[in-house]
Coordinates of C-alpha atoms in Angstrom, one line a residue:
Chain A
V1 CA -0.1 0.1 -0.3
E2 CA 1.4 3.0 -1.2
L3 CA 0.9 6.9 0.2
N4 CA -1.1 8.3 -2.6
D5 CA -3.6 5.4 -1.7
L6 CA -4.0 6.5 2.1
G7 CA -5.0 10.4 1.3
E8 CA -4.0 12.6 4.1
F9 CA -6.4 11.4 6.4
G10 CA -6.4 8.2 5.5
F11 CA -2.9 7.8 6.3
L12 CA -3.4 10.7 9.9
R13 CA -5.9 7.4 10.9
R14 CA -2.7 5.5 10.4
V15 CA -1.0 7.3 12.5
R16 CA -3.2 7.4 15.4
E17 CA -2.8 3.9 15.6
W18 CA 1.1 3.5 15.4
I19 CA 1.1 6.0 18.4
P20 CA -2.1 5.4 20.4
D21 CA -1.2 8.1 23.1
A22 CA -0.7 11.2 20.0
P23 CA -3.3 13.3 20.3
L24 CA -2.9 13.8 17.5
D25 CA -6.8 14.3 16.5
D26 CA -6.9 17.8 16.5
D27 CA -4.4 20.2 14.7
A28 CA -2.1 22.0 18.1
A29 CA -1.8 19.1 21.0
V30 CA -2.4 20.5 24.8
L31 CA 0.6 20.0 26.5
L32 CA 1.3 20.6 30.4
P33 CA 4.8 22.4 31.6
S34 CA 6.3 20.8 35.6
P35 CA 5.1 23.6 37.5
G36 CA 8.2 26.1 37.7
A37 CA 9.9 24.6 35.3
S38 CA 11.1 26.9 32.3
L39 CA 10.5 25.3 28.6
V40 CA 13.7 24.4 26.0
A41 CA 13.2 24.3 22.5
T42 CA 15.3 23.2 19.1
T43 CA 13.6 22.4 15.8
D44 CA 16.6 20.3 12.8
I45 CA 16.0 19.2 9.4
L46 CA 17.1 15.9 8.2
V47 CA 16.2 15.6 4.5
E48 CA 16.7 12.4 2.3
G49 CA 20.5 12.7 0.2
L50 CA 21.9 15.1 2.7
H51 CA 21.8 13.4 6.5
F52 CA 20.9 10.6 5.9
R53 CA 20.3 7.6 2.2
T54 CA 17.8 5.2 2.4
D55 CA 19.7 3.2 1.6
W56 CA 22.3 3.6 4.3
S57 CA 19.0 3.9 6.9
S58 CA 16.4 1.6 7.6
A59 CA 13.6 3.9 7.9
A60 CA 13.7 3.0 11.5
D61 CA 16.7 4.1 11.5
I62 CA 16.2 7.5 10.0
G63 CA 12.8 7.7 12.5
Y64 CA 15.0 7.1 15.4
K65 CA 17.3 9.5 14.1
A66 CA 16.0 12.6 13.3
A67 CA 14.1 12.3 17.0
A68 CA 18.5 11.8 18.4
V69 CA 20.0 15.0 17.1
N70 CA 16.7 17.6 18.2
I71 CA 17.1 15.1 21.8
S72 CA 21.1 15.8 22.0
D73 CA 20.6 19.8 21.6
L74 CA 17.8 19.5 24.6
A75 CA 20.6 18.1 25.8
A76 CA 23.0 20.2 25.9
M77 CA 21.6 22.6 27.6
G78 CA 20.9 19.9 30.7
A79 CA 17.2 20.2 30.3
R80 CA 14.8 16.8 29.7
P81 CA 13.6 15.6 26.7
R82 CA 9.6 15.3 27.0
W83 CA 7.9 16.4 23.1
L84 CA 8.2 16.2 19.7
L85 CA 6.3 17.1 16.5
V86 CA 7.3 15.9 14.1
A87 CA 6.4 17.6 10.4
L88 CA 7.3 15.1 7.6
G89 CA 7.6 16.2 3.8
V90 CA 7.1 12.0 1.4
P91 CA 7.1 11.1 -2.1
A92 CA 3.6 9.7 -2.8
S93 CA 4.8 6.7 -3.5
T94 CA 6.5 5.3 -0.6
E95 CA 5.4 2.7 1.1
I96 CA 3.5 2.5 3.7
A97 CA 4.7 0.1 6.1
F98 CA 8.2 2.2 5.2
L99 CA 6.2 4.9 6.7
E100 CA 5.3 2.8 9.6
E101 CA 8.5 1.9 10.8
L102 CA 9.9 5.0 10.0
Y103 CA 7.5 6.4 13.6
A104 CA 8.8 3.5 15.2
G105 CA 11.7 5.1 15.4
L106 CA 10.5 8.2 16.2
G107 CA 9.4 6.2 19.2
E108 CA 12.4 4.3 20.3
S109 CA 13.7 8.2 21.6
G110 CA 11.1 7.4 24.2
I111 CA 9.9 11.6 24.0
Q112 CA 6.2 11.2 23.3
I113 CA 5.2 12.0 19.7
V114 CA 2.0 15.3 20.5
G115 CA 2.2 16.8 16.6
G116 CA 3.4 16.6 13.1
D117 CA 2.6 17.7 9.9
T118 CA 2.6 16.2 6.5
V119 CA 3.2 17.2 2.9
A120 CA 3.8 15.7 -0.5
S121 CA 7.7 15.9 -0.6
D122 CA 9.8 14.8 -3.4
R123 CA 12.1 13.7 -1.5
L124 CA 12.2 12.2 2.6
E125 CA 12.1 15.4 5.2
L126 CA 11.6 15.4 7.9
A127 CA 11.9 18.7 10.5
V128 CA 11.5 17.7 13.8
T129 CA 10.8 20.1 16.9
A130 CA 12.2 18.9 20.6
L131 CA 10.8 20.1 23.7
G132 CA 12.2 20.6 27.2
E133 CA 11.9 21.2 30.0
L134 CA 15.1 23.0 32.8
D135 CA 14.3 23.4 36.3
G136 CA 16.8 26.3 37.2
P137 CA 19.9 28.0 34.3
P138 CA 20.7 26.5 30.9
L139 CA 23.9 24.8 30.1
T140 CA 24.9 27.4 26.8
R141 CA 27.5 27.3 24.3
A142 CA 28.5 31.4 25.6
G143 CA 30.2 30.5 29.5
A144 CA 33.0 28.9 28.9
R145 CA 35.7 30.8 31.5
P146 CA 40.1 31.1 30.1
G147 CA 41.2 28.7 33.4
D148 CA 38.3 26.1 32.5
V149 CA 38.9 22.3 31.5
L150 CA 37.6 21.4 27.7
A151 CA 36.1 17.5 27.8
V152 CA 34.0 16.0 25.6
T153 CA 31.8 12.7 27.0
G154 CA 33.4 9.8 24.4
P155 CA 35.6 9.2 21.5
L156 CA 35.3 11.3 18.4
G157 CA 35.1 10.3 15.1
R158 CA 33.1 7.0 14.7
A159 CA 30.0 8.4 12.4
A160 CA 32.2 10.0 10.2
A161 CA 34.7 6.7 9.4
G162 CA 30.8 4.9 9.6
V163 CA 29.8 8.0 6.3
N164 CA 33.3 7.4 4.6
L165 CA 32.9 3.0 4.7
L166 CA 29.8 3.9 3.5
L167 CA 30.8 5.9 1.0
G168 CA 33.2 2.7 -0.8
P169 CA 32.0 0.0 0.8
R170 CA 35.8 -2.1 1.1
Y171 CA 36.6 -4.1 4.3
D172 CA 39.0 -5.6 3.1
G173 CA 41.4 -5.6 6.3
I174 CA 39.1 -4.4 8.9
R175 CA 37.4 -6.5 12.1
P176 CA 33.7 -6.7 11.8
E177 CA 32.7 -5.3 14.6
D178 CA 34.6 -2.1 14.0
V179 CA 32.6 -1.7 11.0
M180 CA 29.6 -2.8 12.6
S181 CA 29.9 0.5 14.9
C182 CA 30.8 2.5 12.7
L183 CA 28.0 2.3 10.7
D184 CA 25.8 2.0 14.0
A185 CA 27.1 5.2 15.0
H186 CA 26.6 6.7 11.3
R187 CA 22.9 5.1 12.2
R188 CA 21.9 5.2 15.5
P189 CA 23.7 7.7 16.9
Q190 CA 23.0 8.7 21.0
A191 CA 21.6 12.0 22.5
R192 CA 23.6 12.3 26.1
V193 CA 21.0 13.6 27.9
I194 CA 21.7 12.1 31.9
E195 CA 25.1 14.0 30.8
G196 CA 24.3 17.3 30.0
A197 CA 21.4 16.4 33.1
A198 CA 24.7 15.9 35.6
L199 CA 27.1 18.6 33.7
R200 CA 24.7 21.3 34.2
R201 CA 23.4 20.5 37.9
A202 CA 27.4 20.1 38.9
G203 CA 28.2 23.7 37.7
A204 CA 30.0 23.3 34.3
H205 CA 30.7 26.6 32.5
A206 CA 29.4 25.6 29.0
A207 CA 28.7 23.0 26.7
L208 CA 27.2 22.0 23.1
D209 CA 26.6 18.7 21.6
V210 CA 29.6 17.9 18.8
S211 CA 27.4 17.9 15.4
D212 CA 30.3 19.5 13.3
G213 CA 33.3 18.3 13.8
L214 CA 35.0 18.6 17.1
A215 CA 37.2 21.7 14.9
S216 CA 33.9 23.8 13.8
D217 CA 32.2 23.1 17.7
V218 CA 35.1 24.6 19.7
R219 CA 35.0 27.3 17.6
R220 CA 31.5 27.9 18.0
M221 CA 31.6 27.5 21.6
C222 CA 34.8 29.8 21.9
E223 CA 32.6 32.4 19.4
S224 CA 29.8 32.7 22.5
S225 CA 32.1 32.8 25.3
G226 CA 34.1 35.5 23.5
V227 CA 37.3 33.2 24.6
G228 CA 39.5 31.2 22.9
A229 CA 41.3 27.4 23.2
D230 CA 44.3 25.6 22.6
I231 CA 43.3 21.4 22.5
D232 CA 46.2 19.3 23.1
V233 CA 44.3 16.0 22.8
V234 CA 42.3 14.8 19.6
P235 CA 40.0 12.0 20.9
V236 CA 39.3 8.9 18.1
A237 CA 37.7 5.9 19.0
D238 CA 40.0 3.4 18.7
D239 CA 37.0 1.4 16.7
A240 CA 37.5 4.5 14.1
R241 CA 41.3 4.6 14.3
R242 CA 42.0 1.1 13.1
V243 CA 39.0 1.5 9.8
A244 CA 40.8 4.9 9.2
D245 CA 43.9 3.3 9.4
A246 CA 43.3 0.2 7.0
R247 CA 41.1 2.9 4.4
G248 CA 44.7 5.4 5.2
W249 CA 42.9 8.2 5.8
D250 CA 43.7 10.9 8.5
A251 CA 41.7 9.8 12.0
Q252 CA 42.3 12.2 13.9
R253 CA 40.1 14.7 10.5
L254 CA 37.4 12.3 10.8
A255 CA 37.4 13.7 14.9
L256 CA 37.9 17.6 13.8
A257 CA 35.8 18.1 10.9
G258 CA 34.1 14.9 9.8
G259 CA 30.8 15.5 13.0
E260 CA 27.5 13.7 13.9
D261 CA 29.2 11.9 17.3
Y262 CA 26.6 13.9 19.1
E263 CA 29.1 13.6 22.5
L264 CA 29.3 16.7 24.2
L265 CA 32.1 19.6 24.7
V266 CA 32.0 21.0 27.5
A267 CA 33.9 23.4 29.6
I268 CA 34.6 22.7 33.9
P269 CA 35.3 25.0 36.2
G270 CA 39.0 24.4 38.3
G271 CA 38.4 21.6 41.4
F272 CA 35.1 21.1 39.4
E273 CA 33.6 17.7 40.8
C274 CA 32.9 15.7 37.6
P275 CA 29.6 13.7 37.0
V276 CA 30.1 11.6 34.6
A277 CA 33.1 10.1 32.8
L278 CA 34.8 12.4 30.4
I279 CA 37.4 13.1 28.5
E280 CA 40.2 15.5 28.7
I281 CA 40.8 17.2 26.0
G282 CA 42.1 20.8 26.1
R283 CA 41.9 24.6 28.1
I284 CA 39.8 27.6 27.3
V285 CA 42.4 30.8 27.4
D286 CA 42.2 34.2 26.2
G287 CA 42.5 35.0 22.3
G288 CA 43.2 32.5 19.1
L289 CA 42.1 28.2 18.8
S290 CA 45.3 26.2 18.5
L291 CA 45.7 22.8 18.2
R292 CA 48.6 21.3 19.8
G293 CA 50.4 24.7 19.6
E294 CA 49.6 25.3 15.7
P295 CA 46.1 27.5 14.8
M296 CA 43.5 25.3 14.7
P297 CA 42.6 24.3 11.1
E298 CA 39.2 25.2 9.7
G299 CA 36.2 23.2 8.3
G300 CA 33.5 21.7 10.1
W301 CA 30.2 21.1 7.7
E302 CA 28.9 23.7 5.6
H303 CA 25.8 22.9 4.2
F304 CA 25.8 24.9 1.6
R305 CA 28.9 24.5 1.1
V306 CA 29.9 21.8 -1.0
G307 CA 33.3 19.1 0.3
S308 CA 33.8 21.7 2.7
G309 CA 35.1 18.8 5.0
K310 CA 33.3 16.1 4.5
Chain B
V1 CA 24.6 38.2 -1.9
E2 CA 23.5 34.4 -2.5
L3 CA 23.2 31.8 0.5
N4 CA 26.1 29.7 -1.0
D5 CA 28.7 32.5 -0.5
L6 CA 28.0 33.1 2.6
G7 CA 27.7 29.3 4.4
E8 CA 26.0 28.3 7.0
F9 CA 26.3 30.5 9.5
G10 CA 27.2 33.5 7.9
F11 CA 23.5 33.1 7.2
L12 CA 23.1 32.6 10.7
R13 CA 25.0 35.1 11.3
R14 CA 22.4 37.3 9.4
V15 CA 19.3 35.7 10.7
R16 CA 20.3 37.2 14.1
E17 CA 21.0 40.9 12.8
W18 CA 17.1 40.3 11.1
I19 CA 15.6 39.0 14.3
P20 CA 17.7 40.9 17.2
D21 CA 15.6 39.5 20.2
A22 CA 15.5 35.5 19.2
P23 CA 17.8 33.6 21.4
L24 CA 18.9 31.8 18.2
D25 CA 22.9 31.4 19.8
D26 CA 22.5 28.1 21.4
D27 CA 21.0 25.7 18.8
A28 CA 17.8 25.6 21.8
A29 CA 15.9 28.4 23.4
V30 CA 15.0 28.7 26.4
L31 CA 11.3 30.5 27.5
L32 CA 9.4 31.1 30.1
P33 CA 5.8 29.8 30.6
S34 CA 3.4 31.7 32.2
P35 CA 2.8 30.3 35.6
G36 CA -0.4 27.9 36.2
A37 CA -1.2 27.6 31.8
S38 CA -0.6 24.5 30.0
L39 CA 1.4 24.9 26.3
V40 CA -0.1 24.1 23.1
A41 CA 2.0 22.9 20.2
T42 CA 1.7 23.0 16.5
T43 CA 3.8 22.0 13.4
D44 CA 2.5 23.0 9.1
I45 CA 5.1 22.5 6.6
L46 CA 3.9 25.0 3.7
V47 CA 6.0 24.4 0.1
E48 CA 7.1 25.2 -3.2
G49 CA 4.9 24.5 -5.1
L50 CA 2.6 23.4 -3.1
H51 CA 1.8 25.8 -0.6
F52 CA 2.8 28.4 -2.4
R53 CA 4.5 30.0 -6.2
T54 CA 7.9 32.3 -5.1
D55 CA 6.1 34.2 -8.9
W56 CA 3.0 34.2 -6.7
S57 CA 3.5 35.3 -3.6
S58 CA 6.9 38.5 -2.3
A59 CA 9.2 36.7 -0.7
A60 CA 7.0 38.9 2.0
D61 CA 3.9 37.3 1.8
I62 CA 5.4 33.6 2.4
G63 CA 7.0 33.9 5.6
Y64 CA 4.1 36.2 6.9
K65 CA 1.6 33.1 5.6
A66 CA 4.4 29.9 7.1
A67 CA 4.0 31.9 10.1
A68 CA -0.3 32.7 9.6
V69 CA -1.3 29.0 9.0
N70 CA 0.4 27.7 12.5
I71 CA -1.3 30.7 14.6
S72 CA -4.4 29.9 13.2
D73 CA -4.6 26.6 14.4
L74 CA -3.4 28.2 17.8
A75 CA -6.3 30.7 17.6
A76 CA -9.0 27.0 17.1
M77 CA -8.3 26.1 19.8
G78 CA -7.9 29.7 22.1
A79 CA -4.5 29.4 22.6
R80 CA -2.7 32.7 23.2
P81 CA 0.7 31.7 20.2
R82 CA 3.3 32.8 21.9
W83 CA 6.8 31.9 20.4
L84 CA 7.6 30.3 16.9
L85 CA 11.1 28.4 15.5
V86 CA 11.0 28.2 11.5
A87 CA 12.9 25.1 9.8
L88 CA 13.9 26.2 6.5
G89 CA 15.0 25.0 3.5
V90 CA 16.3 26.4 0.9
P91 CA 18.2 26.5 -3.4
A92 CA 21.8 27.5 -1.9
S93 CA 21.6 29.9 -5.1
T94 CA 19.0 32.1 -2.6
E95 CA 19.6 36.0 -2.7
I96 CA 20.3 37.2 0.3
A97 CA 17.6 40.1 0.0
F98 CA 14.9 37.3 -1.0
L99 CA 15.1 35.8 2.9
E100 CA 15.2 39.2 4.9
E101 CA 12.5 39.5 4.0
L102 CA 10.6 36.8 3.8
Y103 CA 12.1 36.9 7.8
A104 CA 10.5 40.3 7.9
G105 CA 8.0 38.6 6.6
L106 CA 7.5 36.1 9.5
G107 CA 7.9 39.1 11.4
E108 CA 5.0 40.8 10.8
S109 CA 2.9 37.9 13.0
G110 CA 4.2 39.5 15.7
I111 CA 5.0 36.1 17.3
Q112 CA 9.0 36.1 19.0
I113 CA 11.0 33.8 16.7
V114 CA 12.9 31.8 19.1
G115 CA 15.0 28.8 16.9
G116 CA 15.3 27.3 13.6
D117 CA 17.7 24.8 12.0
T118 CA 18.7 25.3 7.4
V119 CA 19.5 23.0 5.5
A120 CA 20.3 23.1 1.4
S121 CA 17.6 22.1 -0.7
D122 CA 16.0 22.0 -4.6
R123 CA 12.9 24.4 -3.0
L124 CA 11.9 26.7 -0.5
E125 CA 10.3 24.7 2.3
L126 CA 9.3 26.1 5.6
A127 CA 8.1 23.9 8.4
V128 CA 6.7 26.0 11.6
T129 CA 6.6 25.0 15.3
A130 CA 4.1 28.0 16.9
L131 CA 3.3 27.9 20.3
G132 CA 1.1 28.9 22.7
E133 CA -0.4 29.2 26.1
L134 CA -3.8 28.4 26.8
D135 CA -5.1 29.3 31.3
G136 CA -8.2 25.9 31.4
P137 CA -9.2 23.6 29.0
P138 CA -8.5 24.4 25.7
L139 CA -11.0 24.3 22.4
T140 CA -11.6 21.1 20.7
R141 CA -13.1 19.7 17.2
A142 CA -14.4 17.2 19.1
G143 CA -17.2 18.9 21.8
A144 CA -19.3 19.6 18.9
R145 CA -23.3 18.2 20.1
P146 CA -27.0 17.4 18.5
G147 CA -28.4 20.8 18.8
D148 CA -25.4 23.2 18.4
V149 CA -25.8 26.1 16.0
L150 CA -22.2 26.0 13.4
A151 CA -21.0 28.6 12.9
V152 CA -17.9 30.4 11.0
T153 CA -16.5 33.8 12.1
G154 CA -16.4 35.5 8.9
P155 CA -16.7 34.3 4.6
L156 CA -14.9 32.3 2.6
G157 CA -14.4 31.6 -0.6
R158 CA -11.3 34.4 -1.2
A159 CA -8.6 32.9 -0.8
A160 CA -9.3 30.2 -3.6
A161 CA -11.0 32.7 -5.9
G162 CA -7.3 33.9 -5.5
V163 CA -6.1 31.1 -6.2
N164 CA -7.8 30.5 -9.1
L165 CA -7.2 33.7 -10.7
L166 CA -2.7 33.5 -10.4
L167 CA -3.7 30.3 -12.3
G168 CA -5.3 32.1 -15.1
P169 CA -4.3 35.1 -14.7
R170 CA -8.0 37.4 -16.6
Y171 CA -8.9 40.3 -15.3
D172 CA -11.7 42.0 -17.8
G173 CA -15.1 42.6 -16.2
I174 CA -13.8 41.8 -12.4
R175 CA -13.2 44.9 -10.1
P176 CA -9.2 45.5 -8.8
E177 CA -10.1 46.0 -6.0
D178 CA -11.7 42.7 -5.9
V179 CA -9.0 40.9 -8.0
M180 CA -6.5 42.7 -5.3
S181 CA -9.0 41.1 -2.4
C182 CA -8.3 37.2 -3.2
L183 CA -5.2 38.4 -3.6
D184 CA -5.0 39.3 -0.9
A185 CA -6.8 36.7 1.1
H186 CA -4.3 34.2 -0.6
R187 CA -1.2 35.9 0.1
R188 CA -1.9 36.1 3.8
P189 CA -4.5 34.8 6.1
Q190 CA -5.7 36.4 9.0
A191 CA -5.7 34.6 11.4
R192 CA -8.8 34.7 14.3
V193 CA -5.7 34.4 17.8
I194 CA -9.1 37.2 18.8
E195 CA -11.9 34.8 18.4
G196 CA -10.8 32.0 19.2
A197 CA -9.7 33.0 23.0
A198 CA -13.3 35.1 22.6
L199 CA -15.2 32.0 21.8
R200 CA -13.3 29.6 23.5
R201 CA -14.3 31.8 27.1
A202 CA -17.6 32.5 26.2
G203 CA -17.4 28.3 25.8
A204 CA -18.4 27.5 22.5
H205 CA -18.7 22.7 21.7
A206 CA -16.0 22.9 19.7
A207 CA -13.5 25.2 17.3
L208 CA -11.2 23.9 14.3
D209 CA -9.4 26.6 11.7
V210 CA -11.3 25.7 8.5
S211 CA -8.5 25.5 5.6
D212 CA -9.0 22.4 3.1
G213 CA -13.0 24.2 2.5
L214 CA -15.9 24.3 4.0
A215 CA -17.4 20.5 3.1
S216 CA -13.9 19.0 4.7
D217 CA -13.8 20.6 7.8
V218 CA -17.3 20.4 9.0
R219 CA -16.4 16.6 8.1
R220 CA -13.5 16.4 10.6
M221 CA -15.5 18.0 13.2
C222 CA -18.4 16.1 13.2
E223 CA -16.3 12.8 12.8
S224 CA -14.0 13.8 15.8
S225 CA -17.1 14.8 17.4
G226 CA -19.4 11.3 16.4
V227 CA -21.9 13.6 15.0
G228 CA -23.7 14.8 11.7
A229 CA -24.5 18.4 10.9
D230 CA -27.5 20.2 8.8
I231 CA -25.7 22.2 6.6
D232 CA -28.3 25.7 5.1
V233 CA -26.1 28.5 4.0
V234 CA -22.5 27.8 3.1
P235 CA -21.3 31.8 3.4
V236 CA -19.4 32.7 -0.3
A237 CA -17.9 36.6 0.4
D238 CA -19.0 39.1 -1.7
D239 CA -15.8 39.6 -3.2
A240 CA -15.2 35.8 -4.0
R241 CA -18.4 35.2 -6.0
R242 CA -18.1 38.1 -8.2
V243 CA -14.8 37.1 -9.2
A244 CA -16.9 33.7 -9.8
D245 CA -19.9 35.0 -11.7
A246 CA -17.6 37.5 -14.1
R247 CA -14.7 33.6 -14.8
G248 CA -18.2 31.3 -15.0
W249 CA -16.7 29.4 -11.5
D250 CA -19.3 27.8 -8.9
A251 CA -18.5 30.7 -6.2
Q252 CA -20.4 27.8 -3.3
R253 CA -17.4 25.2 -4.8
L254 CA -14.5 27.7 -3.8
A255 CA -16.2 27.9 -0.4
L256 CA -16.4 24.4 -0.2
A257 CA -13.4 22.7 -2.0
G258 CA -10.7 25.3 -2.2
G259 CA -9.2 25.8 1.5
E260 CA -7.3 28.7 2.8
D261 CA -9.9 30.8 4.8
Y262 CA -8.8 30.4 7.6
E263 CA -11.5 31.7 8.8
L264 CA -12.5 29.7 12.4
L265 CA -15.5 26.8 12.3
V266 CA -17.7 26.1 15.3
A267 CA -20.3 25.1 17.1
I268 CA -21.9 27.0 20.1
P269 CA -24.9 25.6 22.4
G270 CA -28.6 27.7 23.1
G271 CA -28.5 30.8 24.4
F272 CA -24.4 31.3 24.1
E273 CA -24.1 34.7 24.2
C274 CA -22.2 35.6 21.3
P275 CA -18.9 37.5 21.9
V276 CA -17.6 37.8 18.0
A277 CA -19.7 37.9 14.9
L278 CA -20.0 35.2 13.8
I279 CA -21.9 33.4 10.7
E280 CA -24.6 31.1 10.5
I281 CA -24.3 28.2 8.7
G282 CA -26.2 25.4 10.5
R283 CA -26.8 23.2 12.9
I284 CA -25.0 19.7 14.9
V285 CA -27.6 16.7 13.9
D286 CA -27.4 13.1 14.7
G287 CA -26.3 11.0 11.7
G288 CA -24.6 11.7 8.6
L289 CA -23.7 15.5 6.8
S290 CA -25.5 17.0 4.3
L291 CA -26.0 20.1 2.0
R292 CA -29.4 21.9 2.1
G293 CA -31.0 18.9 2.4
E294 CA -28.3 16.1 0.5
P295 CA -25.7 14.4 1.1
M296 CA -22.7 16.5 1.5
P297 CA -20.4 16.7 -1.0
E298 CA -17.3 14.7 -0.8
G299 CA -14.0 17.0 -1.7
G300 CA -11.3 18.8 0.3
W301 CA -7.7 19.4 -0.7
E302 CA -6.0 16.0 0.6
H303 CA -2.3 16.6 -0.4
F304 CA -1.5 13.4 -1.6
R305 CA -4.5 13.6 -4.1
V306 CA -3.7 15.9 -7.3
G307 CA -6.9 17.2 -8.4
S308 CA -8.9 16.5 -5.2
G309 CA -11.2 19.1 -5.0
K310 CA -8.4 22.2 -6.5

């Protein structure tokens, strides 16, 4: 059965079967905020061909990731994710079974889907809005101060290694489990919700999620905070490094410019009692950005400039 | 200057100049809900070629309408609009001046833009999420009861007449002011925010905004409420009727199947003290849908079936 056969209202009836708790009957959802909490809102679009490919990821993977990248933005502020709205652009010839799987993937995020919209489109597109809550001030990217330690919640480069493997699928001399973990990192990123909340409560100065590559994201934190940074360590994941070595890629570049790791980059003050495992990568300074004493190379993942890093 | 020349971060810097109050620096916005209010959330996508054409509407019109159709969903529930998030898909060759005008149009809605995302796209697309607040229970489409009077907040058919004029632009024998008001109804719909809030407070039983044509939207209210309706009057706007007569179109069909009027359809109980001007069109009954005693013709505007009504 194709979407085309059901029409818009027939499709909406199906969506209500897939998401039985969703108040999708009215055009707007009524939500009950927690007393005293502030609301945190973020939106991200994922587009077929740019952010995902249907020959690389299953429908469930695509739905899961669309939720995860938005939840990651909430996590970086230390917020509790609560609700999702899903605006879907979808080719009329799409199989309904594919869309059911997509919604199942969205639901795997554990966050309640409370609304949405669907339009016909040439390619699959998901514009997801995530709403979360926060008791107390948010963790932002603007609070880093000279003297802070810079750290990440996990090693980087797996998702970029996964994308590069998918672009040129040769696996000779690479352990299958390394292939799988890198592909999985691209398809199923983990939003660091618990880590973000714990870092905020513990008094971290600044955080953001590493979505565009470490080099870009350190630069963004520094620009927002009006500071510089010296990076000593580029923490490449072991499996990503082994894949890079087998394929002759620059492993450090995967971490610096690859993007889509969704670990949190965090600036913490001296004497910080760390509530979660962190990998120290450098420190915040007055002045510019440097990588082991050299100026930081440019190059993250900017969406309008093809080939600028990825 | 094209978007391409600026890159993503350069573009985001421009957006911050256009919307100086927007907390767009972090990936998520922190919002302060009113104590005790419930939150109302809705999302709608507008797509070039399907919902608007850049040769029919200015960039400001497109931005304005993308905000208005979402605000209209809040208005139908009687909610106060508060915040917008704007996810934008945009061709890399788009002139920055066009995007500045688009944001100016979004801003004309009077609602604060608090976040967004931008990706490269073949065509212009706006996925807007509107957040509002509500003190007390929402007005929904599910509360209509047999015996209620059905009414609309204004006459219908102007926007559909405008679209039909744009499809075949011949204006002989039509008053220029009728052309302008119909084109304007398509380009610049008015969300009935004050009316929705007043109707909710006064105890209206059900409401929704007439976005898909009166026939479809009465059907949706009736299905949600588990009732039927007899329509006696199809309130066609005078200017839309004159345009239809001059061009040989069925004026009633513009109102029944045309869509995009964004007036509120409301079901009110007997003895209701009406806080705003309403046009009575019929009543809620047990049983099916009828138009002057005949079964209601099918045909609204379903997005996946081309030519089903529009």
